[in-house]
C-alpha positions as semicolon CSV with decimal commas, in nm:
position;residue;x (nm);y (nm);z (nm)
1;M;-1,518;-0,238;1,264
2;A;-1,505;0,020;1,540
3;G;-1,318;0,353;1,570
4;E;-1,163;0,534;1,305
5;P;-0,912;0,318;1,055
6;V;-0,555;0,244;1,108
7;N;-0,412;0,103;0,747
8;V;-0,576;0,132;0,454
9;N;-0,733;-0,170;0,420
10;E;-1,010;-0,117;0,678
11;F;-1,089;0,155;0,439
12;Q;-1,265;-0,152;0,227
13;E;-1,501;-0,201;0,454
14;L;-1,550;0,111;0,490
15;A;-1,605;0,203;0,101
16;R;-1,907;-0,161;0,098
17;K;-2,040;-0,024;0,385
18;V;-2,101;0,276;0,149
19;L;-2,196;0,257;-0,184
20;P;-2,424;0,066;-0,354
21;K;-2,362;-0,321;-0,458
22;M;-2,322;-0,249;-0,843
23;Y;-2,080;0,103;-0,760
24;Y;-1,837;-0,113;-0,463
25;D;-1,831;-0,472;-0,705
26;F;-1,758;-0,229;-1,041
27;F;-1,461;-0,115;-0,768
28;A;-1,328;-0,375;-0,570
29;G;-1,381;-0,648;-0,854
30;G;-1,101;-0,840;-1,078
31;A;-1,121;-1,048;-1,425
32;E;-1,287;-1,425;-1,385
33;D;-1,152;-1,598;-1,115
34;E;-0,984;-1,299;-0,993
35;Y;-0,685;-1,550;-0,904
36;T;-0,463;-1,230;-1,035
37;L;-0,644;-1,019;-0,814
38;K;-0,605;-1,190;-0,483
39;E;-0,186;-1,238;-0,639
40;N;-0,175;-0,836;-0,656
41;V;-0,130;-0,813;-0,289
42;E;-0,004;-1,183;-0,171
43;A;0,283;-1,155;-0,354
44;F;0,395;-0,862;-0,156
45;H;0,354;-1,119;0,202
46;R;0,650;-1,406;0,058
47;I;0,893;-1,038;0,018
48;T;1,044;-1,060;0,291
49;I;1,207;-0,651;0,432
50;Q;1,650;-0,730;0,545
51;P;1,700;-0,445;0,777
52;R;2,009;-0,296;0,907
53;I;2,083;-0,185;1,266
54;L;2,246;0,116;1,393
55;V;2,222;0,399;1,135
56;D;2,124;0,755;1,177
57;V;1,792;0,735;1,105
58;S;1,637;1,066;1,318
59;R;1,589;1,257;0,935
60;I;1,438;1,003;0,766
61;D;1,328;1,224;0,300
62;M;1,065;0,988;0,111
63;S;1,066;1,252;-0,173
64;T;1,165;1,207;-0,533
65;V;1,158;1,346;-0,843
66;I;0,912;1,185;-1,137
67;L;0,992;1,335;-1,479
68;G;1,153;1,624;-1,328
69;H;0,866;1,625;-1,079
70;K;0,948;1,652;-0,686
71;T;0,722;1,419;-0,515
72;A;0,708;1,440;-0,141
73;A;0,743;1,034;-0,178
74;P;0,734;0,777;-0,486
75;I;0,352;0,745;-0,508
76;I;0,080;0,855;-0,748
77;L;-0,209;0,769;-0,761
78;S;-0,353;0,543;-1,020
79;P;-0,589;0,629;-1,239
80;S;-0,890;0,470;-1,221
81;A;-1,252;0,521;-1,400
82;A;-1,579;0,695;-1,249
83;H;-1,487;0,859;-0,838
84;Q;-1,810;1,059;-0,895
85;L;-1,936;0,673;-0,867
86;A;-1,787;0,667;-0,484
87;H;-1,813;1,061;-0,396
88;P;-2,066;1,326;-0,571
89;E;-1,697;1,550;-0,618
90;G;-1,530;1,268;-0,794
91;E;-1,220;1,354;-0,984
92;V;-1,217;1,724;-0,833
93;A;-1,169;1,545;-0,449
94;T;-0,887;1,273;-0,529
95;A;-0,711;1,536;-0,663
96;R;-0,732;1,856;-0,417
97;G;-0,597;1,519;-0,181
98;A;-0,312;1,396;-0,372
99;A;-0,215;1,883;-0,398
100;A;-0,283;1,830;-0,008
101;C;-0,007;1,548;-0,004
102;N;0,210;1,686;-0,256
103;V;0,189;1,366;-0,422
104;I;0,127;1,338;-0,778
105;M;-0,207;1,245;-0,995
106;G;-0,272;1,056;-1,229
107;L;-0,607;1,121;-1,432
108;S;-0,875;0,832;-1,614
109;F;-0,979;0,900;-1,939
110;M;-1,271;0,766;-1,862
111;S;-1,319;1,011;-1,531
112;T;-1,647;1,251;-1,439
113;C;-1,516;1,455;-1,336
114;T;-1,407;1,717;-1,705
115;V;-1,024;1,761;-1,682
116;E;-1,134;2,181;-1,660
117;E;-1,243;2,147;-1,352
118;V;-1,002;1,879;-1,179
119;A;-0,679;2,096;-1,347
120;S;-0,851;2,444;-1,252
121;S;-0,994;2,257;-0,924
122;C;-0,639;2,289;-0,726
123;N;-0,192;2,297;-0,809
124;A;-0,187;1,892;-0,793
125;V;0,100;1,797;-1,039
126;R;-0,172;1,549;-1,278
127;F;-0,041;1,291;-1,519
128;F;-0,328;1,242;-1,776
129;Q;-0,428;0,849;-1,888
130;T;-0,574;0,778;-2,228
131;Y;-0,704;0,464;-2,453
132;V;-0,672;0,482;-2,805
133;Y;-1,039;0,439;-2,946
134;K;-1,171;0,392;-3,315
135;R;-1,168;0,685;-3,384
136;R;-0,928;0,859;-3,299
137;D;-0,995;1,236;-3,349
138;V;-1,160;1,152;-3,006
139;T;-0,803;1,025;-2,849
140;E;-0,615;1,315;-3,014
141;F;-0,889;1,537;-2,899
142;M;-0,874;1,439;-2,565
143;V;-0,499;1,378;-2,540
144;R;-0,414;1,801;-2,656
145;R;-0,748;1,889;-2,409
146;A;-0,550;1,691;-2,118
147;E;-0,185;1,903;-2,289
148;N;-0,338;2,227;-2,289
149;N;-0,513;2,257;-1,885
150;G;-0,178;2,183;-1,766
151;F;-0,101;1,794;-1,726
152;R;0,205;1,656;-1,728
153;A;0,251;1,345;-1,900
154;I;0,021;1,101;-2,067
155;I;-0,053;0,736;-1,961
156;L;-0,164;0,513;-2,225
157;T;-0,339;0,193;-2,133
158;A;-0,207;-0,084;-2,361
159;D;-0,332;-0,386;-2,208
160;T;-0,655;-0,329;-2,334
161;P;-0,770;-0,440;-2,702
162;R;-1,067;-0,540;-2,586
163;L;-1,193;-0,555;-2,180
164;G;-1,190;-0,791;-1,961
165;R;-1,444;-1,024;-1,837
166;R;-1,564;-0,844;-1,533
167;E;-1,831;-1,123;-1,377
168;A;-2,003;-0,899;-1,143
169;D;-2,014;-0,616;-1,339
170;I;-2,204;-0,922;-1,598
171;K;-2,456;-0,944;-1,335
172;N;-2,528;-0,653;-1,209
173;K;-2,572;-0,558;-1,517
174;M;-2,334;-0,243;-1,443
175;I;-2,461;0,039;-1,669
176;S;-2,208;0,280;-1,822
177;F;-2,151;0,629;-1,609
178;R;-2,207;0,976;-1,684
179;L;-1,891;1,088;-1,918
180;R;-1,899;1,439;-1,982
181;N;-1,564;1,451;-2,113
182;F;-1,693;1,312;-2,388
183;E;-2,053;1,510;-2,433
184;G;-2,059;1,663;-2,855
185;L;-1,761;1,419;-2,897
186;I;-1,935;1,075;-2,942
187;S;-2,218;0,949;-2,809
188;T;-2,183;0,727;-2,467
189;D;-2,538;0,540;-2,500
190;V;-2,499;0,194;-2,467
191;V;-2,782;-0,080;-2,487
192;S;-2,641;-0,391;-2,412
193;D;-2,895;-0,709;-2,259
194;K;-2,622;-0,943;-2,275
195;G;-2,457;-0,764;-1,947
196;S;-2,256;-0,505;-1,837
197;N;-2,350;-0,158;-2,029
198;L;-2,020;-0,092;-1,954
199;A;-1,893;-0,358;-2,172
200;A;-2,092;-0,356;-2,472
201;Y;-1,940;0,067;-2,519
202;T;-1,562;-0,023;-2,506
203;E;-1,619;-0,291;-2,727
204;E;-1,783;-0,050;-2,932
205;T;-1,518;0,185;-2,849
206;L;-1,147;0,141;-2,818
207;D;-0,932;-0,009;-3,053
208;P;-0,798;-0,388;-3,067
209;S;-0,582;-0,254;-3,338
210;L;-0,343;-0,093;-3,192
211;C;-0,004;-0,174;-3,162
212;W;0,376;-0,037;-3,178
213;K;0,335;0,149;-3,469
214;D;0,085;0,338;-3,290
215;I;0,288;0,501;-3,021
216;A;0,504;0,681;-3,247
217;W;0,135;0,834;-3,368
218;L;0,093;0,972;-3,011
219;K;0,435;1,099;-3,005
220;S;0,315;1,335;-3,284
221;I;0,001;1,503;-3,161
222;T;0,159;1,642;-2,748
223;K;0,501;1,755;-2,625
224;L;0,451;1,591;-2,346
225;P;0,634;1,282;-2,212
226;I;0,464;0,915;-2,239
227;L;0,441;0,663;-2,038
228;I;0,321;0,265;-2,159
229;K;0,149;0,150;-1,831
230;G;0,012;-0,245;-1,921
231;V;0,336;-0,396;-1,946
232;L;0,467;-0,717;-1,801
233;N;0,720;-0,868;-1,933
234;G;1,127;-0,752;-2,066
235;E;1,053;-0,845;-2,428
236;D;0,768;-0,553;-2,415
237;A;0,959;-0,374;-2,195
238;M;1,225;-0,266;-2,434
239;K;0,961;-0,296;-2,751
240;A;0,901;0,053;-2,545
241;I;1,229;0,201;-2,461
242;E;1,326;0,144;-2,874
243;A;0,955;0,337;-2,963
244;G;1,119;0,628;-2,721
245;V;0,872;0,670;-2,411
246;A;0,990;0,821;-2,113
247;G;0,871;0,544;-1,890
248;I;0,733;0,178;-1,806
249;I;0,388;0,111;-1,568
250;V;0,439;-0,305;-1,477
251;S;0,076;-0,340;-1,465
252;N;-0,179;-0,588;-1,491
253;H;-0,481;-0,340;-1,531
254;G;-0,609;-0,376;-1,081
255;A;-0,636;-0,778;-1,212
256;R;-0,922;-0,663;-1,438
257;Q;-0,861;-0,764;-1,759
258;L;-0,654;-1,086;-1,838
259;D;-0,720;-1,338;-1,568
260;Y;-0,387;-1,551;-1,442
261;S;-0,155;-1,269;-1,583
262;P;0,211;-1,282;-1,305
263;A;0,053;-1,061;-1,011
264;T;0,326;-0,730;-1,076
265;I;0,550;-0,726;-0,773
266;S;0,660;-1,095;-0,912
267;V;0,760;-0,927;-1,217
268;L;0,930;-0,633;-1,143
269;E;1,264;-0,690;-1,103
270;E;1,233;-0,856;-1,494
271;L;1,123;-0,458;-1,669
272;V;1,376;-0,323;-1,376
273;Q;1,713;-0,527;-1,508
274;A;1,536;-0,481;-1,912
275;V;1,487;-0,139;-1,892
276;Q;1,856;-0,082;-1,796
277;G;1,784;0,297;-1,629
278;K;1,645;0,398;-1,961
279;A;1,389;0,526;-1,816
280;P;1,203;0,448;-1,504
281;V;1,016;0,192;-1,403
282;L;0,687;0,253;-1,253
283;L;0,447;-0,066;-1,007
284;D;0,136;-0,080;-1,016
285;G;-0,079;-0,334;-0,825
286;G;-0,142;-0,493;-0,487
287;I;0,034;-0,195;-0,225
288;R;-0,085;-0,117;0,071
289;R;0,113;-0,058;0,368
290;G;0,390;0,130;0,331
291;T;0,642;-0,225;0,371
292;D;0,520;-0,276;0,023
293;I;0,637;0,041;-0,082
294;F;0,931;-0,002;0,055
295;K;0,982;-0,356;-0,169
296;A;0,854;-0,216;-0,441
297;L;1,153;0,003;-0,429
298;A;1,416;-0,245;-0,369
299;L;1,342;-0,416;-0,632
300;G;1,366;-0,121;-0,823
301;A;1,117;0,029;-0,938
302;K;1,161;0,403;-0,872
303;A;0,733;0,497;-0,751
304;V;0,415;0,332;-0,717
305;M;0,060;0,382;-0,829
306;I;-0,221;0,355;-0,584
307;G;-0,567;0,276;-0,683
308;R;-0,835;0,054;-0,556
309;P;-0,772;0,262;-0,128
310;V;-0,746;0,592;-0,233
311;I;-1,148;0,498;-0,419
312;Y;-1,220;0,330;-0,094
313;G;-1,111;0,684;0,046
314;L;-1,224;0,889;-0,149
315;A;-1,552;0,676;-0,082
316;A;-1,591;0,637;0,324
317;K;-1,358;1,000;0,359
318;G;-1,434;1,236;0,031
319;E;-1,156;1,443;-0,007
320;S;-1,019;1,384;0,414
321;G;-1,072;0,993;0,300
322;V;-0,814;1,089;0,047
323;K;-0,594;1,238;0,182
324;Q;-0,615;0,976;0,460
325;V;-0,560;0,704;0,297
326;I;-0,205;0,917;0,161
327;E;-0,097;0,982;0,434
328;M;-0,095;0,643;0,603
329;L;0,054;0,469;0,358
330;K;0,375;0,761;0,421
331;N;0,394;0,751;0,741
332;E;0,404;0,367;0,719
333;L;0,678;0,355;0,421
334;E;0,843;0,633;0,659
335;L;0,865;0,353;0,926
336;T;1,009;0,143;0,761
337;M;1,274;0,291;0,640
338;A;1,347;0,449;0,993
339;L;1,367;0,045;1,101
340;A;1,539;-0,069;0,817
341;G;1,803;0,178;0,844
342;C;1,697;0,399;0,483
343;C;1,712;0,748;0,545
344;S;1,601;0,755;0,199
345;V;1,500;0,668;-0,049
346;D;1,842;0,627;-0,230
347;D;1,946;0,366;0,079
348;I;1,672;0,152;-0,049
349;T;1,844;-0,095;-0,232
350;R;1,794;-0,460;-0,391
351;S;1,952;-0,610;-0,020
352;H;1,720;-0,506;0,158
353;V;1,522;-0,755;0,034
354;E;1,462;-1,132;-0,019
355;T;1,178;-1,330;-0,261
356;E;1,058;-1,639;-0,183
357;K;1,253;-1,763;-0,430
358;E;1,627;-1,688;-0,324
359;R;1,521;-1,833;0,027
360;F;1,461;-2,175;-0,195
361;L;1,757;-2,128;-0,347
362;C;1,906;-2,086;-0,031
363;K;1,822;-2,368;0,134
364;M;1,925;-2,606;-0,157
């Protein structure tokens, strides 16, 4: 690829060239056949945009408010593990990129920089993502630690009673990376002769008994609002609202857990209708263009979460790569809004998109 990247997809090839194969495969790979990995992106291609003409779009405002925090665009950096495998500055560089672009950053429970390092690095609004370990005291300590360091919300990842079968990691014998947040708390040294050491570590630590009643426990240990990540159907969305969560994240874990689960954009509208405006719904998975963000907003998402593209930008160019990826998506969204006749994110409505099902029914 010659010259500077002109869209976020081109950062993936840059990342592939600079990362060791084990690490690139870890970030890029999905579960088993990777059907859902492909569908997360391709499902957006089956949604068309219905523009309006002769609208004064001389001023475009992409800003929005997420859980009380105003951001420059409806974008959150999705929490993802081990940024130092992509770049030595790791999550600190990612946080600084988010702060420079005035968007929210999600920090992973499995980060390679510490909570304190990220908190002190910049003034980005930060949400902390957590798993629930068999040793609940570890999870409680980390949640309280994030709250004490100025994080503004907790993201509970709820789709991981066990780790999905990530065959590239098995073939590469993916090593478990250094988790400095847990030093002195729990051992992260796991030896496995069956493939991925990371899979062996999560098998030992994640609590497969986690269920709906445990939301009350999590609420009891923090004053922060809780978003639940991994919801893929309306029934679970309603249960989440009944449990008192502050937000719903439509996610299939970047297609890294259950293969052949639905593409997130394909079920977004069902969840929005189930929630009935009682909590914001965020969309995670498959975002590669500003048009994708527009489509998600039109189908009812309050904001979208960006995962792999941020990692690819970080791998290729560090903090500046993170900023480039975010700014590319913001610029594309701004252009899409102008061409579609929308001056603000509130102007983006359901009538601005048409799904494949709707086109099929029109032809009947």
